[in-house]
Amino acid sequence: MPEAVAFQGVTDHSGLHEFSVRETDTFWGTLAHQRLSWISPFNTVQNCDFSQGKIKWFESGKLNVSVNCLDRHVHTYPERVALIWERDEPGTEVKVTYRELLELTCRLGNLLKRQGVGKGDCVTLYLPPCPLAVASMLACARIGAAHNVVFAGFSAGALADRVRDTQSSTVITVNQGVRGGKVIDLKKTVDQAVQNCPSVRQVLVAMRTENTVVMTDRDVPLEEEMMKENVVCDPVAMDSEDVLFLLYTSGSTGKPKGLVHTQAGYLLYASITHRSVFSYQDGDVFGCMADIGWITGHSYSVYGPLCNGGTTVLFESTPVYPDPGRYWETVERLGISHFYGAPTAIRLLLKYGDEWVQKYDRSSLKTLGSVGEPINTEAWDWYHQVVGDGRCPVIDTWWQTETGGICIAPRPSDPDSEIVPGMAMRPFYGIKPTLLDAKGESLPGCESTGALCISLAWPGMARTIHNDHQRFIETYFQPYPGYFFTGDGAHRTKEGYYQIVGRLDDVINVSGHRLGTAELEDVVSLCPAVAESAVIGYSHDIKGEGVGVFVVLKRGVQIDQDVLAQQLREMVSRNIAKYASPDFIQVVRRLPKTRSGKIMRRILRKVVEQKDDLGDLSTLDDSEVVYEVIRGHQKLRSKQQD
Ligand code: 6R9
């Protein structure tokens, strides 16, 4: 790591990691000076107190994130490509230079200002990955507004919840999205959503396709109005701890959490991890396949690469459109050096065979990354051997919406240090993981398994949950006082490497997307035929986890199981998103419960995974229920196989 030069006496990777967790303020303070452009300097590095959920970095410093991501690069290399928009239609990519992206951002910033948006406001973006989406994010940052990107696969209901919770005055969308050859009516979804959102004054509509859409008084044609604006927009000086963005993610309750990230700490952490975890260098082409609607898109399609003056790919399509060679054809055509994808996509492509990969020239690739869920060794090996021809390191990166950037990954490390398949392995600089047992005792020594906590604050961590600081404290800081609790379990090997075991709470990970079981149960319970339900995640060979729904019908209700399943799937798509749609729905007479009335989801999961050992059934009110559920599940399976 070139930064190591700044720290006296530090010669190797472990020395630098030790230094970073021992002299945290010196470490992060030095990097913040080196790597960010400040309007006025900060006077304290950190001011954090986990017991109150207080996280503050670089206080009294002022800066503008869009200046760090654009202006300073425009001064040195205006014609360098900032974005490559890999549109759904192969071979139609669009390149945007730093100069062009700054102009686009300024025009949009001015347009937003003209529409009355300013510091302290929130703008919701319901957009697929595209240059206008990135420019909208940066335009918000430029004028001091917060952005709230909602994944454009979410339903009108889910979008409305997020718009209302943020009290957004403005929504930005496109007439239609295009993905996998299909046209998606995004503006229509926005129209539906904002009907119930009184805070929304205007909807800016960009044109992704040529099809016109109905425009109301509230709607503003984005391109047309933007072209009337000046290409210069003065950046607002923001405090380090002003809000940069909100991003919603699922938790243990029915209500998603709006996690809040602020300016300087987030940007520093995104950029430093982007550079050193992936050894990103000038001239490289960074291909993060995640949608901008997730934290991975925020940190590694947008903020990290742009802060580093890099070239970043915005991928609008799917891994199988028009065929399963799409990723590798894109790698060849765009000369991608860093490919950062999700295990679910790798598992899917592996099934199509090696030919789809080998058809294309992948010699531009240097590093392969994985994110979002555990990567099993079969997928890891295929990624390494077939995609990377055994010559590119595979970097399994563990992190969360809450952490802002990568916290555990095999790199950086000393040159050529070992990488163990399927493991995130090494904590990043400044990150001090701790494993705790059920009693909250820190597990000493090396080999152990427990709740993954982090014992020191780092600049990228979320600052609060929007409108609910108490929930922030209760979720992350109260379970293990003195520590940030990640919600994941982890194993530490005798070498001291970390391997993520999975969630310890009621969150399912479907194709790398988080989904709360409570959130789904709330939707299922809206169905008039349903008296009670239990939603579980179970291991699924492509999606990582599948979604299983058990329902008890109301007394006297007679409904065909297929009709019910159809109804429920529709409701889930309408109220949450398609990815949340159940893989199976099983009607049961009763659910296994403890004597105190709690549904034992753990047992249902084992039934579905066909585990012989169902664990301790002694706390069950009536263990016969379990056998009934097992018989019902076998029937359902044989029916599905027919
Ligand atoms: C970046 C992102 C976070 C949850 C996290 C964990 C799971 C992410 C992982 C991983 C095993 C990895 N997760 N990366 N599990 N190995 N490399 O995905 O953020 O959407 O907030 O999800 O995803 O369970 O707690 P987010």
PDB file of C-alpha atoms in Angstrom, residues 353-513:
ATOM      1  CA  GLY A 353     -20.774 -24.568 -19.013  1.00  0.00           C
ATOM      2  CA  ASP A 354     -17.290 -23.278 -19.797  1.00  0.00           C
ATOM      3  CA  GLU A 355     -17.798 -22.597 -23.513  1.00  0.00           C
ATOM      4  CA  TRP A 356     -19.687 -19.371 -22.865  1.00  0.00           C
ATOM      5  CA  VAL A 357     -16.649 -18.066 -21.033  1.00  0.00           C
ATOM      6  CA  GLN A 358     -13.912 -19.464 -23.243  1.00  0.00           C
ATOM      7  CA  LYS A 359     -15.425 -17.962 -26.384  1.00  0.00           C
ATOM      8  CA  TYR A 360     -14.227 -14.532 -25.289  1.00  0.00           C
ATOM      9  CA  ASP A 361     -10.846 -12.935 -24.715  1.00  0.00           C
ATOM     10  CA  ARG A 362     -10.489 -12.223 -21.013  1.00  0.00           C
ATOM     11  CA  SER A 363      -6.833 -11.242 -21.016  1.00  0.00           C
ATOM     12  CA  SER A 364      -7.694  -7.734 -19.796  1.00  0.00           C
ATOM     13  CA  LEU A 365      -8.849  -9.170 -16.446  1.00  0.00           C
ATOM     14  CA  LYS A 366      -6.537  -8.703 -13.475  1.00  0.00           C
ATOM     15  CA  THR A 367      -8.768  -9.154 -10.421  1.00  0.00           C
ATOM     16  CA  LEU A 368     -12.073 -10.918  -9.748  1.00  0.00           C
ATOM     17  CA  GLY A 369     -14.265  -9.839  -6.851  1.00  0.00           C
ATOM     18  CA  SER A 370     -17.253 -11.417  -5.124  1.00  0.00           C
ATOM     19  CA  VAL A 371     -19.829  -9.768  -2.880  1.00  0.00           C
ATOM     20  CA  GLY A 372     -23.245 -10.082  -1.288  1.00  0.00           C
ATOM     21  CA  GLU A 373     -23.311 -13.609   0.096  1.00  0.00           C
ATOM     22  CA  PRO A 374     -20.988 -16.479   0.869  1.00  0.00           C
ATOM     23  CA  ILE A 375     -19.302 -17.920  -2.218  1.00  0.00           C
ATOM     24  CA  ASN A 376     -19.199 -21.713  -2.104  1.00  0.00           C
ATOM     25  CA  THR A 377     -15.949 -23.393  -3.103  1.00  0.00           C
ATOM     26  CA  GLU A 378     -17.349 -24.863  -6.328  1.00  0.00           C
ATOM     27  CA  ALA A 379     -18.326 -21.403  -7.566  1.00  0.00           C
ATOM     28  CA  TRP A 380     -15.068 -19.928  -6.274  1.00  0.00           C
ATOM     29  CA  ASP A 381     -12.984 -22.535  -8.135  1.00  0.00           C
ATOM     30  CA  TRP A 382     -14.893 -22.055 -11.366  1.00  0.00           C
ATOM     31  CA  TYR A 383     -14.547 -18.280 -11.108  1.00  0.00           C
ATOM     32  CA  HIS A 384     -10.836 -18.654 -10.467  1.00  0.00           C
ATOM     33  CA  GLN A 385     -10.008 -21.440 -12.946  1.00  0.00           C
ATOM     34  CA  VAL A 386     -12.404 -20.830 -15.819  1.00  0.00           C
ATOM     35  CA  VAL A 387     -13.182 -17.108 -15.747  1.00  0.00           C
ATOM     36  CA  GLY A 388      -9.745 -16.024 -14.521  1.00  0.00           C
ATOM     37  CA  ASP A 389      -7.767 -18.844 -16.177  1.00  0.00           C
ATOM     38  CA  GLY A 390      -6.191 -19.435 -12.778  1.00  0.00           C
ATOM     39  CA  ARG A 391      -4.206 -16.207 -13.076  1.00  0.00           C
ATOM     40  CA  CYS A 392      -6.433 -13.598 -11.377  1.00  0.00           C
ATOM     41  CA  PRO A 393      -6.861 -13.454  -7.610  1.00  0.00           C
ATOM     42  CA  VAL A 394     -10.455 -13.980  -6.471  1.00  0.00           C
ATOM     43  CA  ILE A 395     -11.304 -11.514  -3.729  1.00  0.00           C
ATOM     44  CA  ASP A 396     -14.303 -12.432  -1.577  1.00  0.00           C
ATOM     45  CA  THR A 397     -15.379  -9.175   0.037  1.00  0.00           C
ATOM     46  CA  TRP A 398     -17.528  -9.099   3.164  1.00  0.00           C
ATOM     47  CA  TRP A 399     -19.369  -5.919   4.070  1.00  0.00           C
ATOM     48  CA  GLN A 400     -22.861  -4.419   4.436  1.00  0.00           C
ATOM     49  CA  THR A 401     -25.018  -1.385   3.709  1.00  0.00           C
ATOM     50  CA  GLU A 402     -24.203  -0.430   7.294  1.00  0.00           C
ATOM     51  CA  THR A 403     -20.420  -0.614   6.869  1.00  0.00           C
ATOM     52  CA  GLY A 404     -20.312   1.648   3.786  1.00  0.00           C
ATOM     53  CA  GLY A 405     -17.405  -0.256   2.280  1.00  0.00           C
ATOM     54  CA  ILE A 406     -15.474  -3.527   2.378  1.00  0.00           C
ATOM     55  CA  CYS A 407     -14.429  -4.612   5.887  1.00  0.00           C
ATOM     56  CA  ILE A 408     -13.024  -8.098   5.381  1.00  0.00           C
ATOM     57  CA  ALA A 409     -11.254  -9.302   2.213  1.00  0.00           C
ATOM     58  CA  PRO A 410      -8.139 -11.307   1.268  1.00  0.00           C
ATOM     59  CA  ARG A 411      -6.469  -8.150  -0.046  1.00  0.00           C
ATOM     60  CA  PRO A 412      -4.676  -5.943   0.722  1.00  0.00           C
ATOM     61  CA  SER A 413      -2.034  -8.200   2.145  1.00  0.00           C
ATOM     62  CA  ASP A 414       1.650  -8.757   1.672  1.00  0.00           C
ATOM     63  CA  PRO A 415       2.386  -9.506  -1.982  1.00  0.00           C
ATOM     64  CA  ASP A 416       1.458 -13.070  -2.980  1.00  0.00           C
ATOM     65  CA  SER A 417       0.009 -13.987   0.402  1.00  0.00           C
ATOM     66  CA  GLU A 418      -2.265 -16.992   0.257  1.00  0.00           C
ATOM     67  CA  ILE A 419      -5.939 -16.710  -0.631  1.00  0.00           C
ATOM     68  CA  VAL A 420      -8.146 -19.449   0.764  1.00  0.00           C
ATOM     69  CA  PRO A 421     -11.169 -20.247  -1.457  1.00  0.00           C
ATOM     70  CA  GLY A 422     -14.548 -19.151  -0.114  1.00  0.00           C
ATOM     71  CA  MET A 423     -13.267 -16.926   2.636  1.00  0.00           C
ATOM     72  CA  ALA A 424     -13.150 -13.181   3.174  1.00  0.00           C
ATOM     73  CA  MET A 425     -10.127 -13.733   5.431  1.00  0.00           C
ATOM     74  CA  ARG A 426      -8.419 -10.475   6.411  1.00  0.00           C
ATOM     75  CA  PRO A 427      -9.813  -7.375   8.143  1.00  0.00           C
ATOM     76  CA  PHE A 428      -9.194  -4.143   6.288  1.00  0.00           C
ATOM     77  CA  TYR A 429      -7.084  -1.359   7.820  1.00  0.00           C
ATOM     78  CA  GLY A 430      -8.751   0.131  10.860  1.00  0.00           C
ATOM     79  CA  ILE A 431     -11.164  -2.797  11.180  1.00  0.00           C
ATOM     80  CA  LYS A 432     -10.954  -4.854  14.337  1.00  0.00           C
ATOM     81  CA  PRO A 433     -13.354  -7.825  14.222  1.00  0.00           C
ATOM     82  CA  THR A 434     -14.280  -9.662  17.401  1.00  0.00           C
ATOM     83  CA  LEU A 435     -16.267 -12.879  17.774  1.00  0.00           C
ATOM     84  CA  LEU A 436     -18.607 -13.037  20.751  1.00  0.00           C
ATOM     85  CA  ASP A 437     -20.460 -15.933  22.295  1.00  0.00           C
ATOM     86  CA  ALA A 438     -24.113 -15.980  23.345  1.00  0.00           C
ATOM     87  CA  LYS A 439     -23.221 -14.501  26.731  1.00  0.00           C
ATOM     88  CA  GLY A 440     -21.508 -11.587  25.080  1.00  0.00           C
ATOM     89  CA  GLU A 441     -18.029 -12.784  26.034  1.00  0.00           C
ATOM     90  CA  SER A 442     -15.314 -12.080  23.548  1.00  0.00           C
ATOM     91  CA  LEU A 443     -13.919 -15.372  22.225  1.00  0.00           C
ATOM     92  CA  PRO A 444     -10.192 -15.330  22.765  1.00  0.00           C
ATOM     93  CA  GLY A 445      -7.390 -16.879  20.770  1.00  0.00           C
ATOM     94  CA  CYS A 446      -7.712 -17.935  17.215  1.00  0.00           C
ATOM     95  CA  GLU A 447     -10.048 -20.731  16.223  1.00  0.00           C
ATOM     96  CA  SER A 448     -13.631 -19.926  17.221  1.00  0.00           C
ATOM     97  CA  THR A 449     -17.147 -19.278  15.951  1.00  0.00           C
ATOM     98  CA  GLY A 450     -19.504 -16.573  17.163  1.00  0.00           C
ATOM     99  CA  ALA A 451     -21.373 -13.357  16.489  1.00  0.00           C
ATOM    100  CA  LEU A 452     -19.304 -11.090  14.253  1.00  0.00           C
ATOM    101  CA  CYS A 453     -18.805  -7.711  15.892  1.00  0.00           C
ATOM    102  CA  ILE A 454     -16.440  -4.837  15.207  1.00  0.00           C
ATOM    103  CA  SER A 455     -14.813  -3.169  18.144  1.00  0.00           C
ATOM    104  CA  LEU A 456     -13.454   0.087  16.709  1.00  0.00           C
ATOM    105  CA  ALA A 457     -15.318   2.756  14.762  1.00  0.00           C
ATOM    106  CA  TRP A 458     -14.268   3.339  11.132  1.00  0.00           C
ATOM    107  CA  PRO A 459     -15.074   6.292   8.860  1.00  0.00           C
ATOM    108  CA  GLY A 460     -17.376   4.412   6.460  1.00  0.00           C
ATOM    109  CA  MET A 461     -19.895   3.180   8.996  1.00  0.00           C
ATOM    110  CA  ALA A 462     -23.534   4.325   8.887  1.00  0.00           C
ATOM    111  CA  ARG A 463     -24.387   7.160  11.279  1.00  0.00           C
ATOM    112  CA  THR A 464     -27.994   6.446  12.123  1.00  0.00           C
ATOM    113  CA  ILE A 465     -31.309   5.077  10.873  1.00  0.00           C
ATOM    114  CA  HIS A 466     -33.318   7.912   9.369  1.00  0.00           C
ATOM    115  CA  ASN A 467     -35.961   9.062  11.862  1.00  0.00           C
ATOM    116  CA  ASP A 468     -35.151   6.256  14.273  1.00  0.00           C
ATOM    117  CA  HIS A 469     -31.885   6.673  16.118  1.00  0.00           C
ATOM    118  CA  GLN A 470     -33.196   4.466  18.900  1.00  0.00           C
ATOM    119  CA  ARG A 471     -33.565   1.549  16.481  1.00  0.00           C
ATOM    120  CA  PHE A 472     -30.004   2.215  15.317  1.00  0.00           C
ATOM    121  CA  ILE A 473     -28.738   1.865  18.877  1.00  0.00           C
ATOM    122  CA  GLU A 474     -30.884  -1.167  19.645  1.00  0.00           C
ATOM    123  CA  THR A 475     -29.972  -3.034  16.461  1.00  0.00           C
ATOM    124  CA  TYR A 476     -26.255  -2.424  16.288  1.00  0.00           C
ATOM    125  CA  PHE A 477     -24.925  -1.381  19.686  1.00  0.00           C
ATOM    126  CA  GLN A 478     -27.110  -2.913  22.374  1.00  0.00           C
ATOM    127  CA  PRO A 479     -26.820  -6.635  21.560  1.00  0.00           C
ATOM    128  CA  TYR A 480     -23.109  -6.554  22.544  1.00  0.00           C
ATOM    129  CA  PRO A 481     -22.333  -3.401  24.519  1.00  0.00           C
ATOM    130  CA  GLY A 482     -19.132  -1.758  23.386  1.00  0.00           C
ATOM    131  CA  TYR A 483     -19.270  -3.344  19.937  1.00  0.00           C
ATOM    132  CA  PHE A 484     -20.925  -2.799  16.570  1.00  0.00           C
ATOM    133  CA  PHE A 485     -22.955  -5.976  15.887  1.00  0.00           C
ATOM    134  CA  THR A 486     -23.105  -6.959  12.221  1.00  0.00           C
ATOM    135  CA  GLY A 487     -25.985  -9.456  12.408  1.00  0.00           C
ATOM    136  CA  ASP A 488     -23.720 -12.117  10.868  1.00  0.00           C
ATOM    137  CA  GLY A 489     -22.048 -15.127  12.412  1.00  0.00           C
ATOM    138  CA  ALA A 490     -18.446 -15.913  11.559  1.00  0.00           C
ATOM    139  CA  HIS A 491     -15.772 -18.514  12.058  1.00  0.00           C
ATOM    140  CA  ARG A 492     -12.139 -17.629  12.685  1.00  0.00           C
ATOM    141  CA  THR A 493      -9.549 -20.201  11.621  1.00  0.00           C
ATOM    142  CA  LYS A 494      -6.437 -21.003  13.558  1.00  0.00           C
ATOM    143  CA  GLU A 495      -4.509 -18.778  11.141  1.00  0.00           C
ATOM    144  CA  GLY A 496      -6.795 -15.924  12.193  1.00  0.00           C
ATOM    145  CA  TYR A 497      -8.785 -15.761   8.929  1.00  0.00           C
ATOM    146  CA  TYR A 498     -12.490 -14.930   8.969  1.00  0.00           C
ATOM    147  CA  GLN A 499     -15.184 -16.927   7.219  1.00  0.00           C
ATOM    148  CA  ILE A 500     -18.746 -15.642   7.242  1.00  0.00           C
ATOM    149  CA  VAL A 501     -21.263 -18.268   8.293  1.00  0.00           C
ATOM    150  CA  GLY A 502     -24.493 -16.336   7.583  1.00  0.00           C
ATOM    151  CA  ARG A 503     -27.112 -14.169   9.224  1.00  0.00           C
ATOM    152  CA  LEU A 504     -28.017 -14.638  12.852  1.00  0.00           C
ATOM    153  CA  ASP A 505     -31.218 -12.621  12.585  1.00  0.00           C
ATOM    154  CA  ASP A 506     -34.418 -12.990  10.557  1.00  0.00           C
ATOM    155  CA  VAL A 507     -32.924 -11.683   7.366  1.00  0.00           C
ATOM    156  CA  ILE A 508     -32.845 -13.869   4.251  1.00  0.00           C
ATOM    157  CA  ASN A 509     -30.274 -13.352   1.533  1.00  0.00           C
ATOM    158  CA  VAL A 510     -31.914 -13.989  -1.850  1.00  0.00           C
ATOM    159  CA  SER A 511     -29.421 -13.701  -4.706  1.00  0.00           C
ATOM    160  CA  GLY A 512     -27.429 -11.285  -2.583  1.00  0.00           C
ATOM    161  CA  HIS A 513     -30.485  -9.141  -1.799  1.00  0.00           C
TER     162      HIS A 513
END
